[in-house]
PDB file of C-alpha atoms in Angstrom:
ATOM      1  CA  UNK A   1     -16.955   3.724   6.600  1.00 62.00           C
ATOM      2  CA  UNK A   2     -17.734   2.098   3.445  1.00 75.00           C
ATOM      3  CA  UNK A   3     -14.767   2.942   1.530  1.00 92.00           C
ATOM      4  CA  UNK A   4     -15.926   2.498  -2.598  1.00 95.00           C
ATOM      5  CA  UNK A   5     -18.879   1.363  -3.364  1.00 95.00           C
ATOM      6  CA  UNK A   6     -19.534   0.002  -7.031  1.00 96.00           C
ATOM      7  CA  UNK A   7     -23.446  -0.738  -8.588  1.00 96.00           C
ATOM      8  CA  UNK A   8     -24.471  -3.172  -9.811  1.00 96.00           C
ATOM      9  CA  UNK A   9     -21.891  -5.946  -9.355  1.00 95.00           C
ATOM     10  CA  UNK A  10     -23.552  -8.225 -12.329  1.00 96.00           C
ATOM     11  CA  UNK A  11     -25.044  -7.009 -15.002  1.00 97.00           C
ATOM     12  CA  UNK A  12     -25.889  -8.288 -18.891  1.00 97.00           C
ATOM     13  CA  UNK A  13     -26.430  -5.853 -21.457  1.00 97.00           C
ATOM     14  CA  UNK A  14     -27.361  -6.229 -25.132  1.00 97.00           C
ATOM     15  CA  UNK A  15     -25.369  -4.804 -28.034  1.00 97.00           C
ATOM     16  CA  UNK A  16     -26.285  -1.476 -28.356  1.00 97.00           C
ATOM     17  CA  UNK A  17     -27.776  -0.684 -25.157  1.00 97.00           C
ATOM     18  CA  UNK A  18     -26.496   1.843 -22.863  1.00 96.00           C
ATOM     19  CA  UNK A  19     -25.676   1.691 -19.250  1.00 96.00           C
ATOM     20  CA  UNK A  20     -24.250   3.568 -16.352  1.00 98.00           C
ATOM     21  CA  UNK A  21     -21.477   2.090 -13.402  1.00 98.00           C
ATOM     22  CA  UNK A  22     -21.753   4.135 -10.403  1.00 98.00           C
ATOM     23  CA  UNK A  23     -19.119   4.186  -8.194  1.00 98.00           C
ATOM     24  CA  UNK A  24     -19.119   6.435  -5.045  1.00 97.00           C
ATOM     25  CA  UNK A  25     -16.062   6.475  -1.950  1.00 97.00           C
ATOM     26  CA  UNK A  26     -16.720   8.103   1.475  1.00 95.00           C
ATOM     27  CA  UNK A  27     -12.830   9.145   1.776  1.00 94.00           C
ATOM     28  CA  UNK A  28     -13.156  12.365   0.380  1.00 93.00           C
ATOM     29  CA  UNK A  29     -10.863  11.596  -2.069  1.00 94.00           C
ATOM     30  CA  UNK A  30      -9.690  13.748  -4.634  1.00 94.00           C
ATOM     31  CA  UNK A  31      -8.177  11.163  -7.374  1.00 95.00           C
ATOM     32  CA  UNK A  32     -10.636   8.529  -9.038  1.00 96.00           C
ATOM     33  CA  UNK A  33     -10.357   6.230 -11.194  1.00 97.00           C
ATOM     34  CA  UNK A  34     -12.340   3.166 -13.802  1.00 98.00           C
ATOM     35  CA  UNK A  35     -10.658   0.240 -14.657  1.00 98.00           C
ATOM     36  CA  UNK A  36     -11.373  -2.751 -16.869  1.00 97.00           C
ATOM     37  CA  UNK A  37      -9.839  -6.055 -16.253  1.00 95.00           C
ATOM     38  CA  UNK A  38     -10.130  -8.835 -19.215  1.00 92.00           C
ATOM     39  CA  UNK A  39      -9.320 -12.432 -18.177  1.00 83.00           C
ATOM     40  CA  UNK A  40      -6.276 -13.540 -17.262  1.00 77.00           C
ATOM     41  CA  UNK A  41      -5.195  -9.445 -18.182  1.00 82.00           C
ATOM     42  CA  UNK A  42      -3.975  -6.634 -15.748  1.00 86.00           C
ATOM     43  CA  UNK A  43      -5.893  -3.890 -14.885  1.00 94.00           C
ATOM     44  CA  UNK A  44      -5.949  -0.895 -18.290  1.00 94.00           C
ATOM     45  CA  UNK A  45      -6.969   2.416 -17.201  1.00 95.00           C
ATOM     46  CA  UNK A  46     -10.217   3.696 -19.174  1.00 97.00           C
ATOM     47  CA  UNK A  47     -10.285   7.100 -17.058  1.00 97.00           C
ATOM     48  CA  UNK A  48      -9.329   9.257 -14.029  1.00 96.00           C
ATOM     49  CA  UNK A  49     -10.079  12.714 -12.321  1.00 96.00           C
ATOM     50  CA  UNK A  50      -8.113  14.540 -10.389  1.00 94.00           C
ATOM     51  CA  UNK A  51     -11.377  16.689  -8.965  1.00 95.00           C
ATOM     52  CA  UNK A  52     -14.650  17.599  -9.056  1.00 95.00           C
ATOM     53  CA  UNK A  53     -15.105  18.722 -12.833  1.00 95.00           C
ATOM     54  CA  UNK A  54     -12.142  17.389 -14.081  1.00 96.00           C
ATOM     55  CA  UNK A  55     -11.750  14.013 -16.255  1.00 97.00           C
ATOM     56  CA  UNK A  56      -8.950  12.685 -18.437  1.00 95.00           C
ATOM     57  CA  UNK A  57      -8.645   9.546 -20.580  1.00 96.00           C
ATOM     58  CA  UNK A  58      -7.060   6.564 -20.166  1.00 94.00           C
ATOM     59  CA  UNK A  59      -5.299   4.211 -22.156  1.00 92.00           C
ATOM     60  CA  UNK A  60      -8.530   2.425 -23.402  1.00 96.00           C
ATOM     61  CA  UNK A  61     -11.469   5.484 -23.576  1.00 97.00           C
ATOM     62  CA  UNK A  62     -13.129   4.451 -26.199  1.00 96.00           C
ATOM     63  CA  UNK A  63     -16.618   3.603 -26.135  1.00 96.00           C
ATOM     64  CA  UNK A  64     -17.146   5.280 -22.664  1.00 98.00           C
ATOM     65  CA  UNK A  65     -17.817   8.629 -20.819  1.00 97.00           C
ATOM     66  CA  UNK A  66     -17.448  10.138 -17.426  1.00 98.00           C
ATOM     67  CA  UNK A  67     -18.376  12.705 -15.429  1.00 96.00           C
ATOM     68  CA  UNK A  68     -17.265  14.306 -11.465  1.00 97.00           C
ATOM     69  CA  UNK A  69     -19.643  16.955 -10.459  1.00 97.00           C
ATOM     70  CA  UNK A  70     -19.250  15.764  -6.643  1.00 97.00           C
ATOM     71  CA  UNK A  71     -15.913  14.547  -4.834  1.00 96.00           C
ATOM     72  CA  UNK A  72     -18.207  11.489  -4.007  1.00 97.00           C
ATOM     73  CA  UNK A  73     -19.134  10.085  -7.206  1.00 98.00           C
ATOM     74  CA  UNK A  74     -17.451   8.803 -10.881  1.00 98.00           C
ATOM     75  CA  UNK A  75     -20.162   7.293 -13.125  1.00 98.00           C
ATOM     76  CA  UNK A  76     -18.917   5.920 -15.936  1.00 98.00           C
ATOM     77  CA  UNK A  77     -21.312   5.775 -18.930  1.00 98.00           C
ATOM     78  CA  UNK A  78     -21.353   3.036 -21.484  1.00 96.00           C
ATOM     79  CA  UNK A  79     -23.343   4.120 -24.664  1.00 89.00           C
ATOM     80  CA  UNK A  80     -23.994   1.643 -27.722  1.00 94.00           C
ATOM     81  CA  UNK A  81     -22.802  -1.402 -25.625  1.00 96.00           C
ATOM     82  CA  UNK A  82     -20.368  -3.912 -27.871  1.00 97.00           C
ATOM     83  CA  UNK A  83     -19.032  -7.118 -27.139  1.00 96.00           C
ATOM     84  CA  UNK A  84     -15.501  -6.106 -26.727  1.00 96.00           C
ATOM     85  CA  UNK A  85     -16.725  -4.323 -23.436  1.00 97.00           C
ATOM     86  CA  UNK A  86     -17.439  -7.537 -21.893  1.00 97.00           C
ATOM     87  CA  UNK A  87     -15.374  -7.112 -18.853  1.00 97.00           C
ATOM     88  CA  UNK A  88     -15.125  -6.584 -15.121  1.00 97.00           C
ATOM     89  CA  UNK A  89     -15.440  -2.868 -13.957  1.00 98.00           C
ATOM     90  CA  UNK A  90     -13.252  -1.446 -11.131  1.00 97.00           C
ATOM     91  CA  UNK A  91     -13.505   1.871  -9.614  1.00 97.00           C
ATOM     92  CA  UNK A  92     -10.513   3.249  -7.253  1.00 96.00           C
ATOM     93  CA  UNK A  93      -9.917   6.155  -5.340  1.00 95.00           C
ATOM     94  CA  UNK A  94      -6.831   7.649  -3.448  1.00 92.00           C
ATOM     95  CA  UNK A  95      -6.374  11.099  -1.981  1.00 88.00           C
ATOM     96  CA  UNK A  96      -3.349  13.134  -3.989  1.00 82.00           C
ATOM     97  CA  UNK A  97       0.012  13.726  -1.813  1.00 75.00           C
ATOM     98  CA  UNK A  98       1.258   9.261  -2.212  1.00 66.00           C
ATOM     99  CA  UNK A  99      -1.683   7.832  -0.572  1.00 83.00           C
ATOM    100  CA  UNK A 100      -3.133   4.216  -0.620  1.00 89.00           C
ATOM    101  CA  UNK A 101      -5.505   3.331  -3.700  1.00 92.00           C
ATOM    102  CA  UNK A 102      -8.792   1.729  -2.238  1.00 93.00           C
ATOM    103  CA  UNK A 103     -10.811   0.113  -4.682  1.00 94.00           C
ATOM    104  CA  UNK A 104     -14.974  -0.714  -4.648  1.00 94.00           C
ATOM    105  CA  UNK A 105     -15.936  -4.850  -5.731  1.00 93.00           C
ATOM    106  CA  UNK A 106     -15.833  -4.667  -9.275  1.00 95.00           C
ATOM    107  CA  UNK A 107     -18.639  -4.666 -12.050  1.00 97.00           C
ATOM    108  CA  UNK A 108     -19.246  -8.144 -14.060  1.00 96.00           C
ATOM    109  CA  UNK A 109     -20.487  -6.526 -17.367  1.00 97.00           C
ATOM    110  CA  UNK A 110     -21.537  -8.943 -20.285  1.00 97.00           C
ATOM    111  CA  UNK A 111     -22.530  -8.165 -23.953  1.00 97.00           C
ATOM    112  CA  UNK A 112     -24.407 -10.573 -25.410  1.00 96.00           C
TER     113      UNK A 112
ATOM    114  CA  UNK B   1       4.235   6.291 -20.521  1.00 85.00           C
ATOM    115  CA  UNK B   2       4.847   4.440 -17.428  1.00 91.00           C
ATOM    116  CA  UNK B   3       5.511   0.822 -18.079  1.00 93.00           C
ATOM    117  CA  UNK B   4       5.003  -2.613 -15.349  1.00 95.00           C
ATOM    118  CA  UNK B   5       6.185  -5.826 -16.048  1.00 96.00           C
ATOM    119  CA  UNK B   6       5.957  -8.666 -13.093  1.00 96.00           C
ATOM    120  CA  UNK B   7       7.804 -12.071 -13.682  1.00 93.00           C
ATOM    121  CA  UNK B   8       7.073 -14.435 -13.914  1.00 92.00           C
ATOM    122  CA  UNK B   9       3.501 -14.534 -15.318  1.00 93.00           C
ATOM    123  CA  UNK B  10       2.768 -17.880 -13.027  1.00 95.00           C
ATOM    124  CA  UNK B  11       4.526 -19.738 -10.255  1.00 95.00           C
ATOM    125  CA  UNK B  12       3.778 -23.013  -8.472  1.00 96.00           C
ATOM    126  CA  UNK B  13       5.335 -23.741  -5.114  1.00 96.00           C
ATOM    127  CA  UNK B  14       5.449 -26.366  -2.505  1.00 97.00           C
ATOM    128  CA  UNK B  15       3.583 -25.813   0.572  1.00 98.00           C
ATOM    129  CA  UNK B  16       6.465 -24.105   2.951  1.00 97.00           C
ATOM    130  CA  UNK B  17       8.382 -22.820   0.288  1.00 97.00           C
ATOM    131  CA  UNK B  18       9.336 -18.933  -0.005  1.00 97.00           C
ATOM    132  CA  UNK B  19       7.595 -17.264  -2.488  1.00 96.00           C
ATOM    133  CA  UNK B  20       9.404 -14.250  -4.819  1.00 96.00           C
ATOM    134  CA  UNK B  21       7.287 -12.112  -6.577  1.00 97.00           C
ATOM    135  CA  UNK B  22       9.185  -9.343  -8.884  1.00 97.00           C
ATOM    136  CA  UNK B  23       7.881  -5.675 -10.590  1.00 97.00           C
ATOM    137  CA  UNK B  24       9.933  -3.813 -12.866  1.00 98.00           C
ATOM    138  CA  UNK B  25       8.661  -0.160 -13.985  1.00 97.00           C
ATOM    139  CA  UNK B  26      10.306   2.089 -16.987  1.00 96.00           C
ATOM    140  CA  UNK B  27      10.082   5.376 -14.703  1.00 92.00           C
ATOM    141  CA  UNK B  28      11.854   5.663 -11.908  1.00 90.00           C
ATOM    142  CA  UNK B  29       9.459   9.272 -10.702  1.00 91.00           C
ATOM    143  CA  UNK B  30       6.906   7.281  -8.884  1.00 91.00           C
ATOM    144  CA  UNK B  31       5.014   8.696  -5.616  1.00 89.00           C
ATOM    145  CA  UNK B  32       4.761   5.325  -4.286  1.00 92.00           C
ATOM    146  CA  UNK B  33       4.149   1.271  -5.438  1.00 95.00           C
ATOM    147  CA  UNK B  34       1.800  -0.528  -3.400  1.00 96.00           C
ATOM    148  CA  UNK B  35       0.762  -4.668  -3.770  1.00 97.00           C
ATOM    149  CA  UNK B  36      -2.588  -6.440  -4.310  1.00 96.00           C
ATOM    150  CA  UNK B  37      -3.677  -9.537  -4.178  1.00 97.00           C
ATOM    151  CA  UNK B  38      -6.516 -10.789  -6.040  1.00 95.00           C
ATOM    152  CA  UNK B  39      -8.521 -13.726  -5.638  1.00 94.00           C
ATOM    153  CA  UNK B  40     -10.659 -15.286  -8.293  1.00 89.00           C
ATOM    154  CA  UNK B  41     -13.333 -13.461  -9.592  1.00 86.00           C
ATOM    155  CA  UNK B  42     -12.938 -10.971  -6.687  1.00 89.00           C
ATOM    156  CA  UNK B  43     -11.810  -7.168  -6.057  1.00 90.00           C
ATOM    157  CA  UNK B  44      -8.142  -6.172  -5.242  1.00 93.00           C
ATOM    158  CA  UNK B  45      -7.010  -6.472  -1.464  1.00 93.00           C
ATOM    159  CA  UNK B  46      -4.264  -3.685  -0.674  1.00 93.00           C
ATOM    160  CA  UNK B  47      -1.053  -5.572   0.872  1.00 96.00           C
ATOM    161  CA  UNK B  48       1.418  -3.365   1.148  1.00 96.00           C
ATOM    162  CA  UNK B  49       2.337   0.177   0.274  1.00 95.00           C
ATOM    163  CA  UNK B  50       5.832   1.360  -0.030  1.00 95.00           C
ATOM    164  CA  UNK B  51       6.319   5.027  -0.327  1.00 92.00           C
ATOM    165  CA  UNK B  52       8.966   6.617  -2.523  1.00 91.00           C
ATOM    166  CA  UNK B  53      11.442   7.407   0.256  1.00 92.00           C
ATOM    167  CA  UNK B  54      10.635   3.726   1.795  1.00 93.00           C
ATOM    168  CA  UNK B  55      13.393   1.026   1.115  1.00 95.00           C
ATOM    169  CA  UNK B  56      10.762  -1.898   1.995  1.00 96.00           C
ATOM    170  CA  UNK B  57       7.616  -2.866   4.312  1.00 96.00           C
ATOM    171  CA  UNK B  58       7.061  -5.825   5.899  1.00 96.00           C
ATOM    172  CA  UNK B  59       3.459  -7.237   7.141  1.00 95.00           C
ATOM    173  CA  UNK B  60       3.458 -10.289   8.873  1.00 97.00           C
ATOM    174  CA  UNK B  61       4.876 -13.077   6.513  1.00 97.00           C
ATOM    175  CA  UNK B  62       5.021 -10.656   3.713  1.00 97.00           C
ATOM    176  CA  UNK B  63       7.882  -8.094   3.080  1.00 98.00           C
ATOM    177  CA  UNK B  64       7.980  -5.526  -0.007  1.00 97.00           C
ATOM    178  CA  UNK B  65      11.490  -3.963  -0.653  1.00 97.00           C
ATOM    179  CA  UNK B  66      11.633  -1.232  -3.900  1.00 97.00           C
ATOM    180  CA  UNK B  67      15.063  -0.221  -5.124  1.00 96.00           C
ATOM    181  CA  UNK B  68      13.274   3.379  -7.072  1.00 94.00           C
ATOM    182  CA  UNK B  69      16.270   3.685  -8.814  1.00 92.00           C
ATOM    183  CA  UNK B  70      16.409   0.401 -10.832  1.00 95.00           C
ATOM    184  CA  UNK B  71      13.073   0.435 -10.881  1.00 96.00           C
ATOM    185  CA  UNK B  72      12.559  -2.657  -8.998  1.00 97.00           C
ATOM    186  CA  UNK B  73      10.051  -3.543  -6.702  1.00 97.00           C
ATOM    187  CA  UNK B  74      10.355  -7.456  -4.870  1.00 97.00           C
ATOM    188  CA  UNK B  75       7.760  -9.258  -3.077  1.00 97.00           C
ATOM    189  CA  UNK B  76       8.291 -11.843  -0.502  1.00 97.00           C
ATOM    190  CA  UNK B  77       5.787 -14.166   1.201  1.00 97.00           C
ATOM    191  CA  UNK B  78       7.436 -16.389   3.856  1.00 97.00           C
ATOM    192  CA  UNK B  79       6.776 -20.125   4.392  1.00 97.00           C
ATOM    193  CA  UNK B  80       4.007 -19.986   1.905  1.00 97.00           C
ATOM    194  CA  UNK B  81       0.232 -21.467   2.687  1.00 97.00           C
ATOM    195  CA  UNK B  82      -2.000 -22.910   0.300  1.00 97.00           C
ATOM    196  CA  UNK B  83      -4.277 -20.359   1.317  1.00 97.00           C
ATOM    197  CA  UNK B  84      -1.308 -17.537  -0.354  1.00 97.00           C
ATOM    198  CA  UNK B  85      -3.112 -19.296  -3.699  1.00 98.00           C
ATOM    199  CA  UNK B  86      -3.895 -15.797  -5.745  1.00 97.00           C
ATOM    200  CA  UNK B  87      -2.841 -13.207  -8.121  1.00 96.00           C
ATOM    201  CA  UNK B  88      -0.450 -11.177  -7.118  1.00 97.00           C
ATOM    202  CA  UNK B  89      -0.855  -7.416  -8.979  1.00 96.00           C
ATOM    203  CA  UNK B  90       2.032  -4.521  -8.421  1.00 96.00           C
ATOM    204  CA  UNK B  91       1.008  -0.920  -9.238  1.00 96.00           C
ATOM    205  CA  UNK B  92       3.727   2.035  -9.214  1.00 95.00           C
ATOM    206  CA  UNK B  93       1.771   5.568  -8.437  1.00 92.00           C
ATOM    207  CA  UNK B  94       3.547   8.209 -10.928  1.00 87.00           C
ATOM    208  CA  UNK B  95       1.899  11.606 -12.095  1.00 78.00           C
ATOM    209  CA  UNK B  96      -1.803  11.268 -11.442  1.00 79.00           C
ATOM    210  CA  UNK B  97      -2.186   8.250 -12.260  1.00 87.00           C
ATOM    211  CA  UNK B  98      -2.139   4.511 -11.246  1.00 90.00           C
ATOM    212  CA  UNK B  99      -0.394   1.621 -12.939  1.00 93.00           C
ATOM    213  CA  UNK B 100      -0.855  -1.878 -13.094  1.00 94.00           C
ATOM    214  CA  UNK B 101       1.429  -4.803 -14.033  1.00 94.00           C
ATOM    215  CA  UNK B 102      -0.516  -8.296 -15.452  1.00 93.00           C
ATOM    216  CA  UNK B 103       0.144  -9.838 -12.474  1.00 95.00           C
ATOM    217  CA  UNK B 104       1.694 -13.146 -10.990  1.00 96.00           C
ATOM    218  CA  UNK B 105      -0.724 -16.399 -10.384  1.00 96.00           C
ATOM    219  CA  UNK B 106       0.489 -18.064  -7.654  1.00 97.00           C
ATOM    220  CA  UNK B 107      -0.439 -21.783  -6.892  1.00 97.00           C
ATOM    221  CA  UNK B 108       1.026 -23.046  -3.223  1.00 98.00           C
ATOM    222  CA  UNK B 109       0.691 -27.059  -3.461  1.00 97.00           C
ATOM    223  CA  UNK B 110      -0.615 -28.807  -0.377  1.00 95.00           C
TER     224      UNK B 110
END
């Protein structure tokens, strides 16, 4: 059972590049959601879904996109990379009905 | 908007000591509140989750009580170890979504 898996764990990017974070869980799941942590910070929510083909934004959406056409997986897409997304990248998952949130490893994202 | 606040920010402690960690949250609907910890540069580790109906849970040295409605969530780590050395991150489930507090840095002194 591997629970949420995250790709890649490191990766440098240069302003104005685009990228995409997978993130995939095995838990059949129905919630997911991305994270960005900033150091020393808490955790800010960027986006969630509550199901397949349903997204929402977070308190910090700007700059990124999702999509959920599986249960399985949540890319988030990063388009015209910036510094202020330099970051580490979670990805969590929890089934609906008060459940335990399971998170994948985290992305280390730098703009340079 | 739901809002989490842990105090204090940071917290050093003698080896042995008992450690109190505290969450506060502005809405009192929450599904459930559940602790990480978090090591340095690492992902979260799930501690403890306390449902809504729940009063507290206790693992091992660590015990979670949540008083829903004050909005008050306290975590206790018995006769600490330096190896309890982390960052301690509350997050209250309300609605669909998940919410964090910034977190307490603990630092148990050998």
């Amino acid at each position: 059972n591997a629970g949420v898996t995250q790709t890649p764990k490191f990766r440098i990017l240069k302003i104005g590049q685009s990228m995409t974070l997978q993130c995939a869980q095995d838990m059949n799941h129905n919630y997911m959601y991305w994270y960005r942590q900033d150091p020393g910070m808490g955790l800010k929510l960027i986006y969630y879904s509550v199901g397949a083909g349903i997204t929402d934004k977070g308190e910090v959406p700007n700059g990124y996109n999702v999509s959920r056409s599986t249960t399985e997986d949540f890319p988030l897409r990063l388009e015209l990379a910036a510094p202020s997304q330099t970051s580490v990248y979670f990805c969590a998952s929890l089934m609906s009905g008060s459940t335990e949130a399971f998170f994948g490893q985290g992305t280390r994202l730098t703009v340079v | 908007k739901q809002e989490v606040t842990q105090i204090p920010a940071a917290l050093s402690v003698p080896e042995g000591e008992n450690l109190v960690l505290n969450c506060s949250f502005t809405d009192s609907a929450i599904y459930n509140l559940q602790w990480f910890r978090q090591d340095p540069g690492k992902g979260l580790t799930s501690l403890l989750l306390i449902q809504s109906s729940q009063r507290e849970q206790t693992s091992g040295r660590l015990n979670a009580s949540l008083d829903k409605s004050s909005g008050r969530s306290t975590l206790y780590i018995a006769a600490s170890q330096p190896g309890d050395s982390a960052t301690y991150l509350c997050a209250v489930q309300s609605d669909y979504k998940l919410s964090f507090g910034a977190g307490t840095t603990v630092t148990v002194r050998a």
